[in-house]
Amino acid sequence: MKSIKLAIFGGRPSSWAGGHFTVLFNSAKALQYAGLDVEILNMCIDCSQFEYNIIDNIKILNIPSKVYRPFSLNFLGKISDLNVVGRIMRSSDYIITVDSISTFYFVKFKNKYQTNKNIKIFWEPGGNDLTCPLHTEICPYSNSYTETYGHAKDPLFFVTKCLPHILKSRKYTLYNTFIWPIYTSIVRKEIDGILASRGVYLEGCKLLGLEEKCKYIGFGIDENKFRFRSKDEVTEEFLKFLSNNLMNNDRNTLYSMLSKEYLFIGYIGSGKPTWKNVELLVKSFQYLARFYYNIVLIIIGREMDNLVNFLSGIEEDVVRRIFIVNKIPHTFIHYAYNIIDIFVNPSLLDSLEINTLEALMSGVITVASNRGNINDLLTKGINIPTFNPQVNHLVKTLKDIIDNIIHYRDITNKEIYPQVRKIFNLVSYGKRLKDALELID
């Protein structure tokens, strides 16, 4: 049996949520379903000792990494015991990494740790990892991943257009401007294989001369965890974690609205970076709430402090129907989708994210901005409403859905839900992953 280690640079597993961490768990479970020996290596920034955790039947080894900022130049010298990591690597056939820091770490030191076994290192990139030399927020001069390739191919375009945007939005940093391009150039050169979850990554591989290393795997979502449930089934479980996490309004008001015929519009994810565009939901809801008295907005996730401050200028009757929840435990997130009637992903960069697919897998009416790779769904026979991420466009889209909610529920239940579960379940995903590893190997 092939031994696979999935590596990430992060904190304690109890704090994991969204993004790379969700991809990590989904990949681990899928490969386990495919009959492979799987273990997660966590380069843990707040762990004091080597220790094992088991979450969802996946073994996780926490490896203390005493570094405050993972993007600093001295990162590699801070892993507490390189020899232990070396022994782990020598017992592996494949290592799959899902974040840029651990990817750089393993490709750089692969030769040092190899003995008789030829370890293969695979990278499952995210965000704009393969499309821009700087890991930065979306550049206003490009409205899709594909156009962002201009950064990598045209130095003049980068200097005159994109660098000023970086300085304005993220400020000048050594990491953004110098270290990230060095990291990615080393990774691209030395990585054994690239596992592409989005179609655009295949285009990126082609433009960067990495076609032979790159295989499409798509996404995988845990169909047993994310599935249709009625609000009545999940309300009690959902409310368990709200006591300390509800950032505005109160638990009793939310409970009252959940028990009545209110229509919940929602988002689960992160409030930052700014391209997440979560404020668009509040602005659009502010308008819709004047005409629909039975709608509620609930936003759940990390980095929501600025959004709470944004509510101060909104009329009280509207704010009473807006609920912002700070963070959500990994064990409760699936219940959160089930209390939402209409899920919205307003991203300015790419609305084909894990949260969009989790909402679809949960049988929720789902709408997404027309940015990035959302058309990947259409090629698979999954046709969801999309909108230009501006207030008037989102308002028009939501108004149509609210006015025709029975029609949209019917389409979701009969057409979209079955197709999503057929394509994105973990068994299918595990087969795609295993096939990609074997093809590249």
XYZ file of C-alpha atoms in Angstrom:
441
model
C 0.000 0.000 0.000
C 1.332 3.443 -0.948
C 2.057 5.727 2.016
C 0.986 9.347 1.615
C 1.687 12.296 3.882
C -0.296 15.505 3.429
C 1.613 18.514 4.737
C 0.503 21.948 5.883
C 1.928 24.851 7.838
C -0.611 25.914 10.468
C -1.674 26.110 14.085
C -3.325 23.535 16.306
C -5.911 21.408 14.462
C -8.624 22.663 16.843
C -8.238 26.103 15.249
C -8.436 24.909 11.652
C -11.264 26.193 9.485
C -11.742 26.824 5.788
C -9.247 27.321 2.984
C -6.172 25.092 2.891
C -7.308 23.186 5.975
C -10.581 22.052 4.387
C -8.755 21.009 1.214
C -6.330 19.053 3.393
C -9.045 17.099 5.208
C -11.015 16.425 2.043
C -7.914 15.136 0.235
C -6.934 12.954 3.198
C -10.383 11.384 3.478
C -10.645 10.871 -0.283
C -7.280 9.108 -0.471
C -8.244 6.965 2.493
C -11.403 5.952 0.625
C -9.162 5.074 -2.329
C -7.359 2.533 -0.136
C -4.148 4.461 0.607
C -2.294 4.891 3.901
C -2.762 8.561 4.822
C -1.340 10.821 7.520
C -1.326 14.607 7.928
C 1.898 16.412 8.872
C 1.132 19.704 10.576
C 4.057 22.141 10.870
C 2.500 23.623 13.982
C 3.393 27.171 15.020
C 1.779 26.915 18.467
C 2.551 23.318 19.468
C 5.157 22.645 22.151
C 5.773 18.963 21.434
C 5.376 16.225 18.850
C 1.924 14.758 19.342
C -0.774 12.895 17.442
C -4.399 13.901 17.004
C -7.110 11.947 15.262
C -9.901 13.928 13.602
C -12.536 12.257 11.418
C -10.437 9.046 11.483
C -7.434 10.888 9.999
C -4.161 10.739 11.943
C -2.456 14.127 12.374
C 1.133 14.517 13.563
C 1.796 17.959 15.023
C 5.433 18.950 14.461
C 6.453 21.964 16.580
C 7.699 24.817 14.428
C 8.839 27.688 16.580
C 8.355 30.561 14.200
C 6.137 33.558 14.783
C 5.677 34.511 11.152
C 5.894 31.704 8.578
C 6.803 34.183 5.842
C 10.086 35.235 7.433
C 13.449 34.373 5.889
C 14.567 32.322 8.900
C 11.556 29.983 8.683
C 13.551 26.921 7.629
C 15.881 27.136 10.600
C 13.017 27.100 13.072
C 11.620 23.600 12.598
C 12.387 22.059 15.979
C 13.736 18.699 14.796
C 14.627 18.302 11.124
C 15.807 14.743 11.712
C 12.356 13.658 12.864
C 10.837 15.173 9.725
C 13.480 13.352 7.725
C 12.510 9.983 9.204
C 8.878 10.689 8.394
C 9.748 11.555 4.810
C 11.797 8.408 4.355
C 8.749 6.329 5.292
C 6.604 8.014 2.627
C 5.986 7.350 -1.051
C 4.186 10.608 -1.770
C 3.961 13.934 0.025
C 1.147 16.287 -0.951
C 1.342 19.906 0.179
C -1.513 22.407 0.151
C 0.173 25.684 1.105
C 3.145 27.528 -0.358
C 5.327 27.449 2.758
C 5.251 23.687 3.330
C 5.608 23.144 -0.444
C 8.815 25.174 -0.507
C 10.083 23.406 2.594
C 9.638 19.876 1.262
C 10.900 20.418 -2.280
C 13.967 22.228 -0.979
C 14.960 19.443 1.400
C 13.696 16.388 -0.443
C 17.141 15.243 -1.604
C 18.558 15.533 1.886
C 15.977 13.133 3.302
C 15.842 10.566 0.513
C 17.674 7.271 0.869
C 16.810 4.349 -1.382
C 13.260 5.566 -1.902
C 12.446 8.231 -4.484
C 9.910 10.386 -2.664
C 7.513 12.295 -4.904
C 6.352 15.752 -3.828
C 3.001 16.996 -5.143
C 1.533 20.467 -4.781
C -2.193 21.199 -4.613
C -2.153 24.997 -5.179
C -4.861 27.453 -4.222
C -5.768 31.076 -4.774
C -3.559 32.756 -7.363
C -0.559 30.529 -6.636
C -0.110 29.630 -10.301
C -1.223 32.855 -11.888
C 0.690 35.705 -10.288
C 4.264 35.975 -8.966
C 2.988 37.874 -5.942
C 0.412 36.386 -3.616
C -1.642 39.537 -3.460
C -5.201 40.696 -3.539
C -6.884 40.967 -6.901
C -5.400 43.619 -9.155
C -8.096 46.007 -10.419
C -6.557 45.861 -13.882
C -7.536 42.229 -14.333
C -10.908 40.630 -13.656
C -10.066 36.965 -13.936
C -7.229 34.597 -13.193
C -6.413 34.283 -16.869
C -5.801 37.997 -17.339
C -3.645 37.986 -14.219
C -1.027 36.033 -16.178
C 0.069 39.416 -17.481
C 1.879 39.877 -14.172
C 4.136 36.928 -14.866
C 4.702 37.580 -18.560
C 4.967 41.356 -18.823
C 7.341 43.098 -16.354
C 6.296 46.567 -17.552
C 2.641 45.805 -16.871
C 3.532 44.610 -13.389
C 5.667 47.655 -12.527
C 3.286 50.279 -13.919
C -0.069 48.766 -12.996
C 0.133 46.073 -10.353
C 2.926 47.203 -8.061
C 1.147 50.498 -7.268
C -1.960 48.493 -6.385
C 0.046 46.219 -4.088
C 1.610 49.207 -2.340
C -1.822 50.737 -1.846
C -3.751 47.653 -0.740
C -1.170 45.537 1.071
C 1.674 47.991 1.629
C 5.283 47.278 0.777
C 6.611 44.118 2.384
C 9.756 42.110 1.828
C 7.685 38.945 1.509
C 5.200 40.274 -1.083
C 7.792 41.867 -3.290
C 10.823 39.579 -3.130
C 10.395 36.364 -1.127
C 7.188 35.050 -2.720
C 8.542 35.183 -6.299
C 11.672 33.307 -5.146
C 9.584 30.661 -3.350
C 7.347 30.014 -6.336
C 10.181 29.865 -8.868
C 11.923 27.168 -6.772
C 8.671 25.258 -6.268
C 7.813 25.305 -9.988
C 11.258 24.036 -10.886
C 11.587 21.250 -8.322
C 8.039 20.022 -7.677
C 7.284 16.521 -9.040
C 3.622 17.141 -9.765
C 0.849 19.713 -9.548
C -2.710 18.669 -8.650
C -5.026 21.234 -10.253
C -8.389 21.807 -8.580
C -9.420 24.523 -11.048
C -9.380 24.518 -14.822
C -7.415 27.749 -14.877
C -4.482 26.033 -13.166
C -4.128 23.846 -16.240
C -3.819 27.042 -18.291
C -1.250 28.300 -15.788
C 0.738 25.083 -16.093
C 0.708 25.417 -19.870
C 1.906 29.021 -19.835
C 4.637 28.167 -17.328
C 5.819 25.093 -19.248
C 4.606 22.662 -16.570
C 2.082 20.658 -18.611
C 3.764 17.299 -17.955
C 3.679 17.868 -14.213
C 0.068 19.050 -14.018
C -3.092 16.916 -13.707
C -6.690 18.008 -13.108
C -8.384 16.656 -9.962
C -11.191 19.129 -9.285
C -12.636 19.379 -5.784
C -14.011 16.877 -3.301
C -16.608 17.536 -0.589
C -17.590 15.169 2.233
C -21.059 14.113 1.088
C -21.859 12.435 4.408
C -21.215 15.619 6.358
C -22.603 18.128 3.862
C -26.086 17.037 2.843
C -29.627 18.313 2.836
C -31.241 18.664 6.266
C -34.262 20.695 7.328
C -33.818 23.689 9.639
C -35.760 21.847 12.327
C -33.150 19.066 12.289
C -30.164 21.358 12.816
C -31.350 24.411 14.766
C -30.520 22.981 18.184
C -27.034 21.844 17.127
C -26.360 25.117 15.320
C -27.283 27.233 18.346
C -24.916 25.314 20.655
C -21.821 27.235 19.567
C -23.435 30.686 19.256
C -23.185 31.841 22.874
C -19.657 33.216 22.573
C -19.499 33.714 18.825
C -22.445 35.949 17.942
C -20.921 39.384 17.334
C -24.124 41.424 17.143
C -27.785 41.024 18.143
C -28.647 38.161 20.485
C -29.186 34.431 20.424
C -32.884 34.600 21.354
C -33.709 36.884 18.440
C -31.945 34.539 16.034
C -33.708 31.518 17.538
C -37.068 33.254 17.143
C -36.409 33.960 13.465
C -35.193 30.405 12.847
C -38.436 29.045 14.284
C -40.587 31.243 12.037
C -40.992 31.604 8.288
C -37.988 33.850 7.718
C -35.869 33.421 4.604
C -32.169 33.272 5.481
C -29.635 34.723 3.033
C -26.139 33.730 4.091
C -22.400 33.501 3.614
C -19.865 31.237 5.345
C -16.187 32.041 4.871
C -13.755 34.834 5.654
C -14.132 38.608 5.732
C -10.579 39.128 4.476
C -8.773 39.712 2.161
C -10.886 42.512 0.693
C -11.549 40.546 -2.496
C -13.884 38.344 -0.434
C -16.201 41.351 -0.892
C -18.482 40.458 2.034
C -19.630 44.072 2.519
C -21.527 43.696 -0.760
C -23.941 41.339 1.018
C -24.727 43.918 3.697
C -25.184 46.731 1.167
C -27.492 44.617 -0.972
C -29.447 43.341 2.030
C -29.868 46.909 3.272
C -31.784 47.683 0.076
C -33.776 44.430 -0.082
C -34.816 44.627 3.592
C -36.950 47.694 2.861
C -39.210 45.629 0.593
C -39.018 42.148 2.135
C -39.788 41.953 5.843
C -39.299 38.196 6.061
C -35.606 38.045 5.084
C -32.595 37.682 7.357
C -28.865 37.988 6.590
C -26.416 35.729 8.430
C -22.653 35.928 7.852
C -20.412 33.357 9.503
C -16.629 33.181 9.537
C -13.258 34.624 10.374
C -12.036 38.234 10.204
C -15.476 39.859 10.573
C -14.599 42.750 12.938
C -14.664 45.386 10.198
C -18.058 44.160 9.056
C -19.536 44.692 12.532
C -18.252 48.279 12.482
C -19.824 48.714 9.051
C -23.286 48.074 10.573
C -23.163 51.257 12.667
C -24.457 53.402 9.806
C -27.452 51.195 8.963
C -31.021 51.735 10.204
C -31.948 49.789 13.319
C -34.785 47.773 11.776
C -32.395 46.382 9.154
C -29.566 45.671 11.615
C -32.022 43.696 13.769
C -32.183 41.181 10.897
C -28.427 40.924 10.341
C -26.401 38.367 12.321
C -22.616 38.119 12.206
C -21.000 35.050 13.728
C -17.276 35.062 14.480
C -15.686 31.751 13.488
C -17.315 28.366 13.500
C -15.967 25.076 14.862
C -15.071 22.414 12.325
C -17.620 20.100 13.947
C -20.548 22.497 13.414
C -19.964 24.054 10.015
C -22.232 21.665 8.097
C -25.187 22.592 10.314
C -24.633 26.252 9.458
C -25.271 25.636 5.760
C -28.561 23.925 6.569
C -30.055 27.001 8.232
C -29.368 29.081 5.091
C -31.985 29.275 2.312
C -29.889 31.236 -0.204
C -26.078 31.093 -0.086
C -24.160 33.919 -1.772
C -20.467 34.016 -2.715
C -19.697 37.639 -3.700
C -15.966 37.184 -4.417
C -14.136 39.661 -6.636
C -11.470 37.059 -7.428
C -12.987 33.587 -7.727
C -16.370 32.372 -6.501
C -15.560 28.706 -7.180
C -14.444 28.109 -3.619
C -14.909 25.283 -1.144
C -17.763 27.160 0.578
C -19.718 27.426 -2.694
C -19.406 23.681 -3.232
C -20.275 22.892 0.402
C -23.446 24.950 0.044
C -24.375 23.116 -3.161
C -23.585 19.755 -1.555
C -25.938 20.742 1.299
C -28.834 21.319 -1.107
C -28.865 25.107 -0.621
C -29.921 27.523 -3.369
C -26.535 28.962 -4.319
C -25.605 32.099 -6.247
C -22.080 33.255 -7.018
C -20.254 36.156 -8.604
C -19.219 35.685 -12.220
C -15.529 35.965 -11.346
C -12.818 33.374 -11.711
C -13.580 29.733 -12.408
C -17.284 29.497 -11.615
C -17.942 28.428 -15.227
C -16.123 25.177 -14.397
C -19.467 24.149 -12.886
C -21.345 24.838 -16.115
C -19.066 22.485 -18.042
C -20.171 19.774 -15.591
C -23.870 20.416 -16.124
C -24.314 22.487 -12.953
C -26.019 25.765 -13.838
C -26.329 28.161 -10.894
C -27.288 31.877 -10.980
C -24.307 34.225 -11.275
C -24.029 38.000 -10.968
C -21.621 40.847 -11.560
C -20.358 41.631 -8.015
C -22.021 45.028 -7.685
C -24.979 46.049 -5.512
C -27.537 46.558 -8.291
C -26.694 43.222 -9.938
C -26.819 41.212 -6.701
C -30.071 42.914 -5.645
C -31.671 42.025 -8.980
C -30.491 38.390 -8.719
C -31.698 37.953 -5.129
C -35.005 39.681 -5.838
C -35.709 37.209 -8.635
C -34.884 34.247 -6.385
C -36.960 35.535 -3.441
C -39.950 36.194 -5.696
C -39.642 32.711 -7.229
C -38.281 30.776 -4.248
C -40.398 27.664 -4.867
C -39.152 27.446 -8.464
C -35.492 27.788 -7.411
C -35.875 25.224 -4.639
C -37.365 22.806 -7.142
C -34.468 23.262 -9.600
C -31.924 22.916 -6.789
C -33.476 19.730 -5.411
C -34.183 17.971 -8.701
C -31.310 19.064 -10.971
C -28.385 20.733 -9.199
C -28.191 18.751 -5.937
C -27.993 15.264 -7.548
C -25.367 16.384 -10.094
C -23.161 18.039 -7.472
C -23.222 14.939 -5.264
C -22.385 12.737 -8.238
C -19.294 14.746 -9.257
C -17.857 16.153 -6.035
C -18.281 13.266 -3.572
C -15.085 12.091 -1.875
C -15.068 8.643 -3.475
C -14.955 10.159 -6.980
C -12.448 12.759 -5.810
C -10.231 10.063 -4.276
C -10.185 8.156 -7.560
C -9.191 11.327 -9.471
C -6.457 12.046 -6.934
C -5.076 8.509 -7.016
C -5.136 8.413 -10.828
C -3.318 11.770 -11.009
C -0.587 10.603 -8.622
C -0.047 7.417 -10.621
C -0.055 9.232 -13.990
C 2.570 11.754 -12.869
C 4.597 9.064 -11.104
